[in-house]
Short mmCIF file of C-alpha atoms and ligand atoms in Angstrom, two decimals:
data_model
loop_
_atom_site.label_atom_id
_atom_site.label_comp_id
_atom_site.label_asym_id
_atom_site.label_seq_id
_atom_site.Cartn_x
_atom_site.Cartn_y
_atom_site.Cartn_z
CA MET A 1 0.56 0.38 0.45
CA ALA A 2 1.23 3.42 -1.24
CA GLU A 3 1.66 6.41 2.21
CA LEU A 4 -0.15 9.34 1.15
CA LYS A 5 2.12 11.73 0.80
CA VAL A 6 1.17 14.25 3.36
CA SER A 7 3.13 18.12 2.21
CA ALA A 8 6.47 17.79 4.40
CA ILE A 9 7.57 20.34 6.46
CA LYS A 10 10.73 22.02 6.68
CA GLU A 11 11.82 22.51 11.14
CA GLY A 12 9.44 21.47 14.22
CA THR A 13 8.35 17.60 14.67
CA VAL A 14 6.37 15.41 13.66
CA ILE A 15 4.38 12.30 15.04
CA ASP A 16 2.92 9.68 13.25
CA HIS A 17 0.88 5.76 14.12
CA ILE A 18 -1.35 7.58 15.90
CA PRO A 19 -4.67 5.39 15.59
CA ALA A 20 -6.80 6.19 13.35
CA GLY A 21 -9.93 8.76 15.59
CA LYS A 22 -7.53 9.96 18.64
CA GLY A 23 -5.32 12.46 16.77
CA LEU A 24 -7.70 15.06 17.10
CA LYS A 25 -8.41 14.05 21.55
CA VAL A 26 -3.38 14.12 20.47
CA ILE A 27 -4.20 18.35 19.66
CA GLN A 28 -5.56 18.85 22.33
CA ILE A 29 -3.97 17.32 25.00
CA LEU A 30 -0.61 18.84 23.74
CA ARG A 31 -2.51 21.94 23.58
CA LEU A 32 -1.49 22.49 19.93
CA ASP A 33 -5.13 23.95 18.86
CA ARG A 34 -4.45 27.44 20.25
CA VAL A 35 -4.91 29.95 18.42
CA ASN A 36 -1.33 32.20 18.63
CA GLY A 37 0.57 28.89 17.38
CA GLY A 38 2.17 28.25 14.56
CA ILE A 39 0.85 25.80 10.94
CA LEU A 40 -1.27 22.66 12.31
CA LEU A 41 -1.71 19.96 9.64
CA LEU A 42 -4.27 16.64 10.60
CA ALA A 43 -3.96 13.82 8.72
CA ALA A 44 -6.32 10.77 9.31
CA ASN A 45 -7.35 7.75 8.51
CA VAL A 46 -3.74 7.71 6.92
CA PRO A 47 -3.56 3.77 6.13
CA SER A 48 -0.80 2.28 7.25
CA GLN A 49 0.98 -1.66 7.05
CA LYS A 50 1.55 -1.20 10.80
CA LEU A 51 -1.43 0.10 12.41
CA GLY A 52 -3.55 -0.51 8.88
CA ARG A 53 -5.46 2.75 9.72
CA LYS A 54 -3.94 5.71 11.02
CA ASP A 55 -2.78 9.86 12.29
CA ILE A 56 0.16 11.24 11.58
CA VAL A 57 -0.19 15.03 13.37
CA LYS A 58 2.50 17.57 11.75
CA ILE A 59 3.45 20.49 13.82
CA GLU A 60 5.08 22.81 11.71
CA GLY A 61 7.73 25.08 13.69
CA LYS A 62 8.40 23.46 17.30
CA TYR A 63 9.84 21.08 18.99
CA LEU A 64 8.86 19.02 21.65
CA SER A 65 10.25 17.57 23.37
CA GLU A 66 10.34 13.24 25.05
CA GLU A 67 8.06 14.63 27.82
CA GLU A 68 5.81 16.39 26.11
CA VAL A 69 5.42 13.82 23.50
CA ASN A 70 4.98 11.57 27.21
CA LYS A 71 1.95 12.68 27.20
CA ILE A 72 -0.57 10.62 24.56
CA ALA A 73 1.07 7.52 25.19
CA LEU A 74 -2.02 6.87 27.29
CA ILE A 75 -4.59 7.64 24.34
CA ALA A 76 -2.01 7.00 21.60
CA PRO A 77 1.50 4.17 22.65
CA THR A 78 1.70 3.34 19.20
CA ALA A 79 2.97 7.22 18.08
CA THR A 80 6.17 7.49 16.97
CA VAL A 81 7.91 11.28 16.39
CA ASN A 82 10.41 13.28 14.24
CA ILE A 83 11.96 15.93 15.05
CA ILE A 84 12.40 17.65 11.79
CA ARG A 85 15.11 21.06 10.61
CA ASP A 86 15.45 21.64 7.19
CA TYR A 87 13.28 19.33 5.66
CA ALA A 88 15.61 15.84 7.10
CA VAL A 89 14.10 13.54 11.08
CA THR A 90 18.08 14.51 12.65
CA GLU A 91 15.65 12.70 15.81
CA LYS A 92 13.30 9.84 16.03
CA PHE A 93 11.88 7.90 19.68
CA ASN A 94 8.87 6.24 20.09
CA VAL A 95 6.08 7.35 23.13
CA GLU A 96 6.82 6.39 26.15
CA ILE A 97 4.26 6.50 29.89
CA PRO A 98 5.53 8.52 31.68
CA GLY A 99 5.36 7.34 35.58
CA GLU A 100 3.35 10.20 36.84
CA ILE A 101 0.34 11.72 34.75
CA VAL A 102 -0.98 14.40 35.80
CA GLY A 103 -3.43 17.27 34.32
CA ILE A 104 -4.86 15.34 31.35
CA LEU A 105 -6.30 12.89 32.88
CA LYS A 106 -10.17 11.95 34.89
CA CYS A 107 -10.82 10.38 38.09
CA GLY A 108 -13.10 7.71 37.58
CA ASN A 109 -14.17 7.97 41.12
CA PRO A 110 -17.37 10.11 41.34
CA ASN A 111 -16.35 10.55 44.39
CA CYS A 112 -12.86 12.02 44.70
CA VAL A 113 -11.99 15.07 45.39
CA SER A 114 -9.99 15.78 42.58
CA ASN A 115 -13.69 15.90 41.22
CA HIS A 116 -15.18 18.60 43.10
CA GLU A 117 -12.77 21.01 43.99
CA TYR A 118 -9.81 23.06 42.28
CA THR A 119 -6.99 20.98 41.27
CA ALA A 120 -4.55 18.74 38.95
CA PRO A 121 -5.62 15.29 39.25
CA LYS A 122 -2.49 12.90 39.29
CA PHE A 123 -1.54 9.60 38.79
CA TYR A 124 0.59 7.34 39.32
CA VAL A 125 1.31 4.88 37.02
CA ILE A 126 1.50 1.69 39.02
CA SER A 127 1.80 -1.09 36.00
CA LYS A 128 2.45 -0.16 31.76
CA GLU A 129 1.12 -3.60 30.89
CA PRO A 130 -1.68 -3.95 31.33
CA LEU A 131 -1.89 -0.32 32.68
CA LYS A 132 -3.10 0.29 35.66
CA VAL A 133 -2.51 3.64 37.54
CA ARG A 134 -3.53 5.14 41.06
CA CYS A 135 -5.13 8.56 41.85
CA HIS A 136 -3.11 10.97 43.95
CA TYR A 137 -5.49 11.98 45.48
CA CYS A 138 -8.15 9.02 46.61
CA GLU A 139 -5.70 5.77 45.91
CA ARG A 140 -8.50 4.10 44.35
CA THR A 141 -6.38 2.39 40.91
CA MET A 142 -8.01 2.29 36.45
CA GLU A 143 -7.05 -0.04 34.72
CA GLU A 144 -7.32 0.17 30.38
CA GLU A 145 -10.79 0.79 30.05
CA GLU A 146 -11.75 2.89 33.16
CA ILE A 147 -8.69 5.37 31.78
CA LEU A 148 -9.27 5.84 28.44
CA SER A 149 -12.53 7.01 29.26
CA ASN A 150 -11.62 9.13 32.10
CA LEU A 151 -9.29 11.20 29.06
CA MET B 1 13.30 10.94 58.32
CA GLU B 2 11.65 15.20 59.72
CA TRP B 3 9.05 15.21 60.73
CA LYS B 4 8.64 18.58 62.16
CA ASN B 5 5.35 20.00 59.09
CA ARG B 6 4.58 16.66 58.61
CA ASP B 7 0.77 16.59 56.76
CA VAL B 8 -0.30 12.57 57.96
CA ILE B 9 -3.00 10.98 55.05
CA SER B 10 -2.12 7.85 54.24
CA ILE B 11 -0.53 4.62 55.52
CA ARG B 12 0.72 3.83 51.79
CA ASP B 13 3.13 7.44 53.31
CA PHE B 14 5.06 5.54 56.14
CA SER B 15 7.72 2.67 56.52
CA ARG B 16 8.06 1.03 58.58
CA GLU B 17 9.95 2.56 60.99
CA ASP B 18 8.05 5.83 61.38
CA ILE B 19 5.47 3.72 62.01
CA ASP B 20 8.25 2.46 64.98
CA PHE B 21 9.06 5.95 66.05
CA VAL B 22 5.17 7.29 66.11
CA LEU B 23 4.68 4.02 68.20
CA GLU B 24 7.18 4.26 69.96
CA THR B 25 6.78 8.24 70.64
CA ALA B 26 3.10 7.69 72.24
CA GLY B 27 4.13 5.30 74.58
CA ARG B 28 7.14 7.98 75.88
CA LEU B 29 3.69 9.59 75.79
CA GLU B 30 1.81 7.84 77.81
CA ARG B 31 4.83 7.11 80.42
CA GLU B 32 5.29 10.61 80.93
CA LEU B 33 1.53 11.63 81.85
CA ALA B 34 1.11 8.97 83.97
CA GLU B 35 3.54 10.48 86.03
CA LYS B 36 2.60 14.11 85.67
CA GLY B 37 -0.77 13.61 85.47
CA ALA B 38 -0.07 16.63 82.76
CA LEU B 39 2.30 17.10 80.13
CA ARG B 40 2.65 20.78 78.02
CA TYR B 41 4.32 20.44 74.92
CA ALA B 42 1.79 21.71 73.06
CA GLU B 43 1.73 25.42 74.87
CA GLY B 44 0.78 27.99 72.60
CA LYS B 45 -0.06 25.85 69.54
CA ILE B 46 -3.23 25.57 68.15
CA LEU B 47 -4.86 22.59 66.23
CA ALA B 48 -7.79 23.44 63.90
CA THR B 49 -10.40 20.48 64.12
CA LEU B 50 -12.29 20.38 61.48
CA PHE B 51 -15.37 17.54 60.69
CA PHE B 52 -17.15 18.34 57.51
CA GLU B 53 -19.23 15.54 58.63
CA PRO B 54 -19.66 13.92 61.82
CA SER B 55 -17.75 11.54 63.60
CA THR B 56 -17.47 12.59 68.01
CA ARG B 57 -16.01 9.18 68.63
CA THR B 58 -12.95 10.91 66.27
CA ARG B 59 -12.64 14.05 67.77
CA LEU B 60 -13.01 14.18 70.90
CA SER B 61 -10.03 11.52 71.16
CA PHE B 62 -7.93 14.55 69.13
CA GLU B 63 -9.20 17.23 71.01
CA SER B 64 -8.22 15.61 74.24
CA ALA B 65 -4.56 14.27 72.59
CA MET B 66 -4.09 17.92 72.39
CA HIS B 67 -5.54 18.92 75.18
CA ARG B 68 -3.11 16.96 76.88
CA LEU B 69 -0.59 17.98 75.66
CA GLY B 70 -1.44 21.31 77.26
CA GLY B 71 -2.43 23.07 74.22
CA SER B 72 -6.11 23.82 72.86
CA VAL B 73 -8.79 24.04 70.07
CA ILE B 74 -10.84 25.54 67.74
CA GLY B 75 -12.88 23.78 65.08
CA PHE B 76 -16.52 22.64 64.07
CA ALA B 77 -18.11 19.71 63.51
CA SER B 78 -20.36 19.25 60.79
CA ALA B 79 -20.60 21.55 57.31
CA ALA B 80 -24.11 22.36 58.61
CA SER B 81 -22.75 25.73 60.51
CA THR B 82 -20.15 27.00 58.10
CA SER B 83 -19.35 29.44 55.60
CA VAL B 84 -18.89 25.54 53.60
CA ARG B 85 -23.01 25.04 53.36
CA LYS B 86 -22.53 28.71 51.20
CA GLY B 87 -20.79 27.64 48.80
CA GLU B 88 -17.01 27.97 49.78
CA SER B 89 -14.50 25.45 48.62
CA LEU B 90 -12.18 23.04 50.62
CA ARG B 91 -8.81 25.04 49.55
CA ASP B 92 -10.31 28.33 50.87
CA THR B 93 -11.70 26.63 53.60
CA ILE B 94 -8.22 26.06 54.62
CA LYS B 95 -6.30 28.61 53.41
CA THR B 96 -8.44 30.75 55.86
CA VAL B 97 -8.32 28.38 59.17
CA GLU B 98 -4.04 27.91 58.82
CA GLN B 99 -4.42 31.72 59.76
CA TYR B 100 -5.63 30.64 63.32
CA SER B 101 -4.30 27.20 64.37
CA ASP B 102 -0.65 25.20 63.76
CA VAL B 103 -2.06 22.33 63.16
CA ILE B 104 -4.86 20.45 61.16
CA VAL B 105 -7.24 17.58 61.56
CA LEU B 106 -9.78 17.35 59.50
CA ARG B 107 -12.36 14.88 58.16
CA HIS B 108 -14.33 15.13 55.20
CA PRO B 109 -16.39 13.32 53.22
CA LYS B 110 -15.04 12.56 49.49
CA GLU B 111 -11.70 10.81 49.49
CA GLY B 112 -8.87 12.83 48.98
CA ALA B 113 -9.84 15.94 50.82
CA ALA B 114 -7.27 15.81 52.71
CA ARG B 115 -3.35 15.74 50.52
CA LEU B 116 -5.60 18.12 48.89
CA ALA B 117 -5.68 19.92 52.38
CA ALA B 118 -2.16 19.20 53.07
CA GLU B 119 -0.64 20.67 49.64
CA VAL B 120 -3.32 23.78 50.14
CA ALA B 121 -1.58 24.93 53.28
CA GLU B 122 2.11 25.48 54.86
CA ILE B 123 0.55 24.35 58.71
CA PRO B 124 0.59 20.04 58.98
CA VAL B 125 -2.19 18.08 57.74
CA ILE B 126 -3.65 15.09 59.75
CA ASN B 127 -6.30 12.99 58.32
CA ALA B 128 -9.13 12.01 60.25
CA GLY B 129 -10.48 9.89 57.41
CA ASP B 130 -11.74 11.50 54.35
CA GLY B 131 -14.74 9.18 52.85
CA SER B 132 -14.07 5.62 52.35
CA ASN B 133 -10.05 5.55 52.06
CA GLN B 134 -8.31 6.36 54.14
CA HIS B 135 -7.74 7.13 57.38
CA PRO B 136 -4.49 6.48 59.03
CA THR B 137 -4.81 7.70 62.98
CA GLN B 138 -7.06 4.85 63.46
CA THR B 139 -4.04 1.79 62.43
CA LEU B 140 -1.96 3.38 64.14
CA LEU B 141 -3.63 2.84 67.13
CA ASP B 142 -4.28 -0.13 65.83
CA LEU B 143 -1.30 -1.09 66.22
CA TYR B 144 -0.11 1.39 69.11
CA THR B 145 -2.57 -1.18 71.44
CA ILE B 146 -0.89 -4.54 69.92
CA LYS B 147 1.97 -3.71 70.46
CA ARG B 148 1.60 -2.81 73.93
CA VAL B 149 -0.26 -5.62 75.41
CA PHE B 150 1.72 -8.19 72.46
CA GLY B 151 5.01 -6.50 73.26
CA SER B 152 5.89 -6.96 70.36
CA ILE B 153 3.46 -7.42 66.44
CA ASP B 154 6.41 -10.15 65.44
CA GLY B 155 4.97 -13.24 65.41
CA LEU B 156 0.89 -12.44 65.96
CA LYS B 157 -1.17 -14.95 64.58
CA ILE B 158 -4.24 -12.20 62.98
CA GLY B 159 -7.99 -12.66 62.55
CA LEU B 160 -9.42 -9.96 60.82
CA LEU B 161 -12.51 -10.46 60.24
CA GLY B 162 -16.41 -9.07 58.68
CA ASP B 163 -16.15 -7.06 56.24
CA LEU B 164 -13.01 -7.60 54.36
CA LYS B 165 -14.53 -6.94 50.63
CA TYR B 166 -15.74 -2.43 51.17
CA GLY B 167 -14.52 -1.99 54.96
CA ARG B 168 -11.25 1.02 54.80
CA THR B 169 -10.30 -0.35 58.25
CA VAL B 170 -9.13 -4.00 57.87
CA HIS B 171 -7.68 -3.03 54.47
CA SER B 172 -5.32 -0.02 55.57
CA LEU B 173 -4.64 -2.76 58.71
CA SER B 174 -3.71 -5.20 56.55
CA GLU B 175 -0.89 -3.09 54.29
CA ALA B 176 0.41 -1.77 57.85
CA LEU B 177 0.83 -5.39 59.21
CA ALA B 178 2.42 -6.71 55.61
CA PHE B 179 4.99 -4.51 57.49
CA TYR B 180 5.85 -7.09 60.60
CA ASP B 181 6.57 -10.56 60.81
CA VAL B 182 2.77 -11.74 61.45
CA GLU B 183 0.37 -14.99 59.33
CA LEU B 184 -3.12 -13.46 58.29
CA TYR B 185 -6.74 -15.45 58.37
CA LEU B 186 -9.05 -13.04 56.33
CA ILE B 187 -12.48 -14.39 57.71
CA SER B 188 -15.31 -13.32 55.71
CA PRO B 189 -18.56 -13.97 54.11
CA GLU B 190 -17.62 -15.06 49.71
CA MET B 191 -19.13 -12.18 49.39
CA LEU B 192 -17.34 -9.63 51.42
CA LYS B 193 -13.60 -11.36 50.56
CA MET B 194 -11.19 -9.32 50.73
CA PRO B 195 -10.16 -7.47 47.37
CA LYS B 196 -8.34 -10.17 44.71
CA HIS B 197 -5.33 -7.10 44.27
CA ILE B 198 -5.17 -6.49 48.36
CA VAL B 199 -4.47 -9.82 48.77
CA GLU B 200 -1.90 -10.33 46.29
CA GLU B 201 -0.15 -7.03 47.30
CA LEU B 202 -0.71 -8.97 51.41
CA ARG B 203 1.06 -12.16 49.99
CA GLU B 204 3.89 -10.76 47.93
CA LYS B 205 5.41 -9.22 51.22
CA GLY B 206 5.15 -12.21 52.59
CA VAL B 207 3.17 -11.98 54.60
CA ARG B 208 1.36 -15.85 55.21
CA ILE B 209 -2.22 -15.70 54.53
CA HIS B 210 -5.46 -18.10 55.76
CA GLU B 211 -8.66 -17.10 54.33
CA THR B 212 -11.79 -18.72 55.79
CA SER B 213 -16.08 -18.14 55.89
CA ASN B 214 -15.86 -20.76 58.87
CA LEU B 215 -14.75 -18.98 62.25
CA GLU B 216 -15.30 -21.32 64.72
CA SER B 217 -12.28 -23.51 62.48
CA VAL B 218 -9.80 -20.68 63.28
CA ILE B 219 -10.50 -18.99 65.77
CA GLY B 220 -8.18 -21.25 67.95
CA GLU B 221 -5.07 -20.37 66.13
CA LEU B 222 -5.43 -16.77 66.64
CA ASP B 223 -3.39 -14.48 68.87
CA VAL B 224 -6.07 -11.15 67.80
CA LEU B 225 -8.67 -11.72 66.01
CA TYR B 226 -9.72 -7.57 64.89
CA ALA B 227 -13.81 -7.78 63.98
CA THR B 228 -15.85 -5.01 61.61
CA ARG B 229 -18.51 -4.51 60.84
CA ILE B 230 -20.91 -6.27 58.41
CA GLN B 231 -23.23 -4.20 56.92
CA ARG B 232 -27.24 -4.48 55.85
CA GLU B 233 -26.69 -2.43 52.36
CA ARG B 234 -24.28 -5.22 51.54
CA PHE B 235 -26.49 -7.69 50.56
CA PRO B 236 -30.02 -7.87 48.29
CA ASP B 237 -31.76 -9.30 50.60
CA GLU B 238 -33.13 -9.23 54.43
CA GLN B 239 -32.58 -12.94 54.64
CA GLU B 240 -29.16 -13.83 53.81
CA TYR B 241 -28.11 -10.67 55.71
CA LEU B 242 -28.93 -12.39 58.93
CA LYS B 243 -27.58 -15.52 58.30
CA VAL B 244 -23.84 -14.87 57.42
CA LYS B 245 -24.17 -11.89 61.12
CA GLY B 246 -25.42 -14.35 63.02
CA SER B 247 -22.47 -16.87 61.80
CA TYR B 248 -19.75 -13.95 62.71
CA VAL B 249 -21.12 -13.22 66.37
CA VAL B 250 -18.10 -13.14 69.10
CA ASP B 251 -20.09 -14.54 72.00
CA CYS B 252 -18.29 -16.62 75.18
CA ARG B 253 -19.32 -19.34 74.29
CA LEU B 254 -17.51 -18.84 70.97
CA LEU B 255 -14.51 -16.93 73.10
CA GLU B 256 -14.21 -21.17 74.14
CA LYS B 257 -11.97 -22.41 72.22
CA ALA B 258 -9.70 -19.74 72.06
CA LYS B 259 -6.47 -19.30 73.44
CA GLU B 260 -6.50 -17.79 77.14
CA THR B 261 -4.86 -15.29 75.65
CA LEU B 262 -6.39 -13.71 72.49
CA LYS B 263 -7.86 -10.22 72.24
CA VAL B 264 -10.88 -9.59 71.12
CA MET B 265 -10.63 -5.74 69.06
CA HIS B 266 -13.38 -3.64 66.71
CA PRO B 267 -12.31 -0.23 65.49
CA LEU B 268 -16.15 0.97 66.60
CA PRO B 269 -19.10 2.18 66.78
CA ARG B 270 -20.50 -2.19 67.19
CA VAL B 271 -23.54 -3.35 66.12
CA ASP B 272 -24.03 -6.83 67.75
CA GLU B 273 -20.53 -8.32 66.19
CA ILE B 274 -19.32 -8.28 69.62
CA HIS B 275 -21.46 -9.42 72.43
CA PRO B 276 -21.78 -7.50 75.40
CA GLU B 277 -21.44 -9.97 78.10
CA VAL B 278 -17.55 -10.40 76.10
CA ASP B 279 -16.98 -6.76 77.82
CA GLY B 280 -16.59 -7.96 80.86
CA THR B 281 -13.44 -10.94 80.01
CA LYS B 282 -9.84 -10.86 79.61
CA HIS B 283 -10.30 -11.22 76.17
CA ALA B 284 -11.60 -7.73 75.50
CA LEU B 285 -9.43 -5.40 74.34
CA TYR B 286 -11.65 -2.35 72.70
CA PHE B 287 -12.18 -0.22 75.31
CA ARG B 288 -7.94 -0.78 75.47
CA GLN B 289 -8.04 0.71 71.77
CA VAL B 290 -9.19 3.67 73.13
CA PHE B 291 -7.65 5.04 75.08
CA SER B 292 -5.23 4.60 72.92
CA GLY B 293 -6.22 6.93 70.84
CA VAL B 294 -5.09 8.99 72.94
CA PRO B 295 -1.17 8.76 73.40
CA VAL B 296 -0.65 7.91 69.42
CA ARG B 297 -2.08 11.41 68.82
CA MET B 298 -0.40 13.02 70.85
CA ALA B 299 2.43 11.83 69.97
CA LEU B 300 1.45 12.35 65.84
CA LEU B 301 -0.02 15.96 66.64
CA GLY B 302 3.52 16.51 68.89
CA LEU B 303 5.63 15.67 66.08
CA THR B 304 4.26 17.77 63.66
CA LEU B 305 4.44 20.10 65.55
CA GLY B 306 8.11 20.01 65.66
CA VAL B 307 7.23 20.39 70.36
CA LEU B 308 8.50 17.10 71.65
ZN1 LIG C 1 -9.42 9.96 42.03
#
């Protein structure tokens, strides 16, 4: 299957191999959807040998650090990140689930204080495979299915 | 570990050394108090007890502990009379109260409330119960009671009885006991068994575990029987509830099969898990637990205030 060519960028970051349908969520989590940001390209439902279909996000003029990109690991564990300088890939890495997840995940416990007071929800990853996190506040654990529905 | 200004939020934050240090300090304060009648370590210090839901027993125990240390107490006993009713956030309440006090004891119906309060406050916060999550001072006073009676926690066979599925007290206690060389007997009806992940965690930490639904068959083995309440709400129908409840009543007939030295504990209040006829026997330890609450809370208040 031929890879669809999405216009190349000169400087910036390309996040490839995002599971199809998750591209927009990736943009939201990384807060790339601000009006004063750089040019942003989203290619959705691109044919992929690895995934069948995938999304690709290209960010012109911004180099994302591994730490920043790891925030998307929960919804896009298959993603690969390419740092582009002068049209060439100068760095490439896979996303990895971080030890702590702050701000992007909501606690599934309706009685958790983080769902009622002004605070950034925070979780500790206690297992990556299978995925399991513990809420910093209520100490309840969530597994993969519950995590995805609270992203 | 620096104790001054430390928060006491969850038994998960404690190491074995931390626990032993609190128990030793409580022992020292209990002896000093017996000798001198009153102590003055916390003179000039103010404790704020913020009880967003009522728990008279726990509040009085903390207040007694602060007075015994020579300090004073302000606070409220329920959210009904406070600005919370007008919609004030916990954050703002804590920010306000810390201007008036040196240490905060918080009881709150939301899980994680104490952790949040500790992040907001500059002064130490002690968790007196956050929803169904943690109640670390209960666990510490339970351990203190056991240690006072047996001299050591290591080597004991301890039975946890009742609602092991939802019971916050038995979850925290078993996590803390995992620091010691104990054998645990988990005694509960099938549908209220200890959650599997907790049992696995305990086993990984080297605790020997026996699970059973038959109290009579193991009562003869135990050094400590820790009974808890089984709540009506957990059962689909009344019949089933009554049947289960009846098979876990600790009475003198049952205790005939127990070791002479067996001690029966309970976090209180009890309903009818322990027959009042047990109260006068050498097995009853539950009122001693209530007594232990004061030296343990004195230790925590004194240590976090940095006045001991
Ligand atoms: Zn939570």
